[in-house]
Amino acid sequence: MQDAITAVINSADVQGKYLDSSSMEKLKGYFQSGALRVRAASAISANAAAIVRDAVAKALLYSDITRPGGNMYTTRRYAACIRDLDYYLRYATYAMLAGDPSILDERVLNGLKETYNSLGVPVGATVQAIQAMKEVTAGLVGVDAGKEMGVYFDYICSGLS
Ligand SMILES: CCC1=C(C)/C(=C/C2=NC(=C\c3[nH]c(/C=C4\NC(=O)[C@H](C)[C@H]4CC)c(C)c3CCC(=O)O)/C(CCC(=O)O)=C2C)NC1=O
């Protein structure tokens, strides 16, 4: 896993150089947004279940997906879907704190599309649910932190598509 700091340091180290001014600017932006990131992560962790519930209500509930024949039908599959959304929220929060998406590649997206395809889990509806989570989260944490979380929700969506 990388973060915003190791990312710029590793890239300077590869070249055997001190950080240049654009790397310093990146770090400055990251440090300046530190309090915002921590505050957002606390709000998200305190409200995680509600965020997932509201996103499901917005995007999936009473759609064909929850009826017989749909991929969320049966409590086992419904629970698997809720659990997946909770994974996406938690890992997007980690990535937002780190300021870097690498943890998503390593722990979430690696092999996920293949798993979904082989189980018939619909990617389009999953992306819709993640987008709904993005909106609900922004409503909770505010515009700036919401935008930052949005980067990582979108990253998961493009990794799935
Ligand atoms: C931390 C990283 C991680 C991820 C991301 C993960 C995802 C993941 N979701 C799965 C299943 C599943 N995922 C869903 C999800 C959905 N179905 C829908 O219709 C909705 C659109 C959607 C929810 C938004 C469902 C229903 C299953 C069960 C499918 C089945 O067994 O038939 C499975 C197959 C194994 C299992 O059932 O547990 C994996 C590995 N597992 C992990 O360890």
Short mmCIF file of C-alpha atoms and ligand atoms in Angstrom, two decimals:
data_model
loop_
_atom_site.label_atom_id
_atom_site.label_comp_id
_atom_site.label_asym_id
_atom_site.label_seq_id
_atom_site.Cartn_x
_atom_site.Cartn_y
_atom_site.Cartn_z
CA MET A 1 0.00 0.00 0.00
CA GLN A 2 1.18 3.51 -0.83
CA ASP A 3 0.13 6.89 0.45
CA ALA A 4 0.56 10.44 -0.83
CA ILE A 5 3.87 10.78 1.04
CA THR A 6 5.51 7.50 0.03
CA ALA A 7 4.31 8.02 -3.55
CA VAL A 8 6.30 11.26 -4.00
CA ILE A 9 9.28 10.04 -1.98
CA ASN A 10 9.52 6.78 -3.92
CA SER A 11 9.43 8.63 -7.20
CA ALA A 12 12.18 11.05 -6.07
CA ASP A 13 14.25 8.16 -4.71
CA VAL A 14 14.08 6.30 -8.03
CA GLN A 15 15.74 9.34 -9.61
CA GLY A 16 18.17 9.80 -6.70
CA LYS A 17 16.93 13.34 -6.18
CA TYR A 18 15.49 15.56 -3.46
CA LEU A 19 11.80 16.39 -3.88
CA ASP A 20 11.22 18.95 -6.61
CA SER A 21 8.81 21.84 -6.21
CA SER A 22 5.84 20.06 -7.75
CA SER A 23 6.32 17.15 -5.30
CA MET A 24 6.55 19.65 -2.46
CA GLU A 25 3.30 21.23 -3.64
CA LYS A 26 1.63 17.82 -3.65
CA LEU A 27 2.78 17.17 -0.10
CA LYS A 28 1.70 20.61 1.00
CA GLY A 29 -1.80 20.01 -0.36
CA TYR A 30 -1.94 16.66 1.38
CA PHE A 31 -0.83 18.03 4.76
CA GLN A 32 -3.19 20.99 4.49
CA SER A 33 -6.11 18.65 3.90
CA GLY A 34 -5.09 16.37 6.79
CA ALA A 35 -7.63 17.61 9.33
CA LEU A 36 -10.39 17.45 6.71
CA ARG A 37 -9.53 13.83 5.89
CA VAL A 38 -9.46 12.73 9.52
CA ARG A 39 -12.75 14.51 10.27
CA ALA A 40 -14.42 12.90 7.25
CA ALA A 41 -13.14 9.44 8.19
CA SER A 42 -14.55 9.81 11.73
CA ALA A 43 -17.94 10.90 10.43
CA ILE A 44 -18.02 8.03 7.93
CA SER A 45 -17.04 5.38 10.46
CA ALA A 46 -19.67 6.62 12.91
CA ASN A 47 -22.35 6.44 10.20
CA ALA A 48 -21.21 3.58 8.00
CA ALA A 49 -24.29 1.40 8.43
CA ALA A 50 -26.62 4.33 7.70
CA ILE A 51 -24.64 5.31 4.59
CA VAL A 52 -24.92 1.78 3.19
CA ARG A 53 -28.61 1.55 4.09
CA ASP A 54 -29.45 4.88 2.43
CA ALA A 55 -27.47 3.98 -0.68
CA VAL A 56 -29.32 0.66 -0.98
CA ALA A 57 -32.64 2.48 -0.57
CA LYS A 58 -31.65 4.97 -3.27
CA ALA A 59 -30.24 2.58 -5.84
CA LEU A 60 -31.40 -1.00 -5.35
CA LEU A 61 -34.44 -1.47 -3.14
CA TYR A 62 -37.68 -2.47 -4.91
CA SER A 63 -35.85 -2.94 -8.19
CA ASP A 64 -35.83 -6.22 -10.14
CA ILE A 65 -32.56 -7.06 -8.46
CA THR A 66 -34.26 -7.66 -5.11
CA ARG A 67 -37.10 -9.75 -6.62
CA PRO A 68 -37.04 -13.49 -7.38
CA GLY A 69 -34.48 -14.08 -10.11
CA GLY A 70 -32.52 -10.95 -9.15
CA ASN A 71 -28.99 -11.21 -7.84
CA MET A 72 -29.88 -9.74 -4.41
CA TYR A 73 -32.83 -12.09 -3.95
CA THR A 74 -32.58 -14.39 -0.92
CA THR A 75 -31.29 -13.03 2.35
CA ARG A 76 -27.91 -14.65 1.79
CA ARG A 77 -27.28 -12.72 -1.40
CA TYR A 78 -28.84 -9.55 -0.02
CA ALA A 79 -26.42 -9.76 2.91
CA ALA A 80 -23.48 -10.40 0.55
CA CYS A 81 -24.37 -7.24 -1.36
CA ILE A 82 -24.62 -5.11 1.79
CA ARG A 83 -21.31 -6.53 2.94
CA ASP A 84 -19.68 -5.68 -0.40
CA LEU A 85 -20.92 -2.09 -0.15
CA ASP A 86 -19.53 -1.86 3.34
CA TYR A 87 -16.14 -3.07 1.98
CA TYR A 88 -16.23 -0.37 -0.70
CA LEU A 89 -17.03 2.32 1.83
CA ARG A 90 -14.35 1.21 4.29
CA TYR A 91 -11.61 0.83 1.68
CA ALA A 92 -12.53 4.11 -0.04
CA THR A 93 -12.16 5.74 3.39
CA TYR A 94 -8.71 4.17 3.88
CA ALA A 95 -7.65 5.37 0.42
CA MET A 96 -8.98 8.87 1.13
CA LEU A 97 -6.96 8.98 4.37
CA ALA A 98 -3.86 7.78 2.52
CA GLY A 99 -4.49 10.14 -0.39
CA ASP A 100 -3.66 7.27 -2.72
CA PRO A 101 -5.74 4.56 -4.44
CA SER A 102 -3.18 1.73 -4.34
CA ILE A 103 -4.90 -0.04 -1.44
CA LEU A 104 -7.99 -0.37 -3.65
CA ASP A 105 -6.02 -2.16 -6.36
CA GLU A 106 -4.38 -4.48 -3.88
CA ARG A 107 -7.22 -5.40 -1.54
CA VAL A 108 -10.47 -4.73 -3.40
CA LEU A 109 -10.21 -4.70 -7.18
CA ASN A 110 -7.74 -7.53 -7.66
CA GLY A 111 -9.84 -10.30 -9.28
CA LEU A 112 -13.15 -8.66 -8.33
CA LYS A 113 -14.54 -8.22 -11.83
CA GLU A 114 -13.84 -11.88 -12.62
CA THR A 115 -15.54 -12.96 -9.39
CA TYR A 116 -18.60 -10.83 -10.12
CA ASN A 117 -18.82 -12.11 -13.69
CA SER A 118 -18.57 -15.73 -12.66
CA LEU A 119 -21.28 -15.30 -9.97
CA GLY A 120 -23.57 -13.22 -12.15
CA VAL A 121 -23.33 -10.18 -9.85
CA PRO A 122 -24.45 -7.24 -12.03
CA VAL A 123 -21.67 -4.68 -12.38
CA GLY A 124 -23.97 -1.90 -13.63
CA ALA A 125 -26.20 -2.05 -10.55
CA THR A 126 -23.15 -2.27 -8.30
CA VAL A 127 -21.74 0.89 -9.89
CA GLN A 128 -25.10 2.62 -9.36
CA ALA A 129 -25.06 1.64 -5.70
CA ILE A 130 -21.49 2.95 -5.29
CA GLN A 131 -22.52 6.21 -6.96
CA ALA A 132 -25.45 6.44 -4.54
CA MET A 133 -23.02 5.89 -1.67
CA LYS A 134 -20.90 8.71 -3.05
CA GLU A 135 -23.89 11.08 -2.90
CA VAL A 136 -24.96 9.99 0.56
CA THR A 137 -21.39 10.32 1.85
CA ALA A 138 -21.00 13.81 0.37
CA GLY A 139 -24.26 14.80 2.10
CA LEU A 140 -22.74 13.70 5.39
CA VAL A 141 -19.17 15.03 5.17
CA GLY A 142 -19.69 18.16 3.05
CA VAL A 143 -18.58 19.22 -0.41
CA ASP A 144 -14.78 19.23 -0.06
CA ALA A 145 -14.38 15.93 1.75
CA GLY A 146 -17.18 14.53 -0.41
CA LYS A 147 -15.18 15.34 -3.53
CA GLU A 148 -12.12 13.64 -2.09
CA MET A 149 -14.13 10.50 -1.22
CA GLY A 150 -15.67 10.69 -4.69
CA VAL A 151 -12.23 10.17 -6.26
CA TYR A 152 -11.97 6.74 -4.62
CA PHE A 153 -15.58 5.68 -5.15
CA ASP A 154 -15.07 6.51 -8.84
CA TYR A 155 -11.81 4.59 -8.83
CA ILE A 156 -13.66 1.46 -7.64
CA CYS A 157 -16.34 1.97 -10.29
CA SER A 158 -13.82 2.25 -13.13
CA GLY A 159 -11.96 -0.77 -11.80
CA LEU A 160 -15.18 -2.77 -11.96
CA SER A 161 -16.29 -1.57 -15.39
C1 LIG B 1 -12.55 -6.74 0.76
C2 LIG B 1 -12.55 -7.15 -0.66
C3 LIG B 1 -13.67 -8.08 -1.06
C4 LIG B 1 -14.68 -7.84 -1.94
C5 LIG B 1 -14.93 -6.58 -2.68
C6 LIG B 1 -15.47 -9.03 -2.06
C7 LIG B 1 -16.55 -9.20 -2.91
C8 LIG B 1 -17.30 -10.38 -3.16
N1 LIG B 1 -18.65 -10.36 -3.36
C9 LIG B 1 -19.08 -11.63 -3.55
C10 LIG B 1 -20.41 -12.06 -3.74
C11 LIG B 1 -21.58 -11.28 -3.92
N2 LIG B 1 -21.66 -9.95 -4.13
C12 LIG B 1 -22.98 -9.58 -4.30
C13 LIG B 1 -23.35 -8.18 -4.54
C14 LIG B 1 -24.41 -7.63 -5.24
N3 LIG B 1 -25.39 -8.27 -5.90
C15 LIG B 1 -26.27 -7.36 -6.45
O1 LIG B 1 -27.22 -7.65 -7.18
C16 LIG B 1 -25.94 -5.99 -6.06
C17 LIG B 1 -25.97 -5.05 -7.25
C18 LIG B 1 -24.56 -6.15 -5.43
C19 LIG B 1 -24.37 -5.28 -4.15
C20 LIG B 1 -24.18 -3.83 -4.50
C21 LIG B 1 -23.77 -10.73 -4.15
C22 LIG B 1 -25.29 -10.84 -4.19
C23 LIG B 1 -22.90 -11.82 -3.91
C24 LIG B 1 -23.26 -13.27 -3.72
C25 LIG B 1 -23.44 -13.92 -5.08
C26 LIG B 1 -23.73 -15.39 -4.99
O2 LIG B 1 -23.08 -16.10 -4.20
O3 LIG B 1 -24.63 -15.82 -5.71
C27 LIG B 1 -17.96 -12.53 -3.48
C28 LIG B 1 -18.02 -14.02 -3.64
C29 LIG B 1 -17.81 -14.74 -2.34
C30 LIG B 1 -18.86 -14.40 -1.32
O4 LIG B 1 -20.07 -14.57 -1.59
O5 LIG B 1 -18.48 -13.92 -0.25
C31 LIG B 1 -16.85 -11.73 -3.27
C32 LIG B 1 -15.41 -12.23 -3.18
N4 LIG B 1 -14.94 -9.96 -1.20
C33 LIG B 1 -13.85 -9.43 -0.58
O6 LIG B 1 -13.11 -10.01 0.27
#
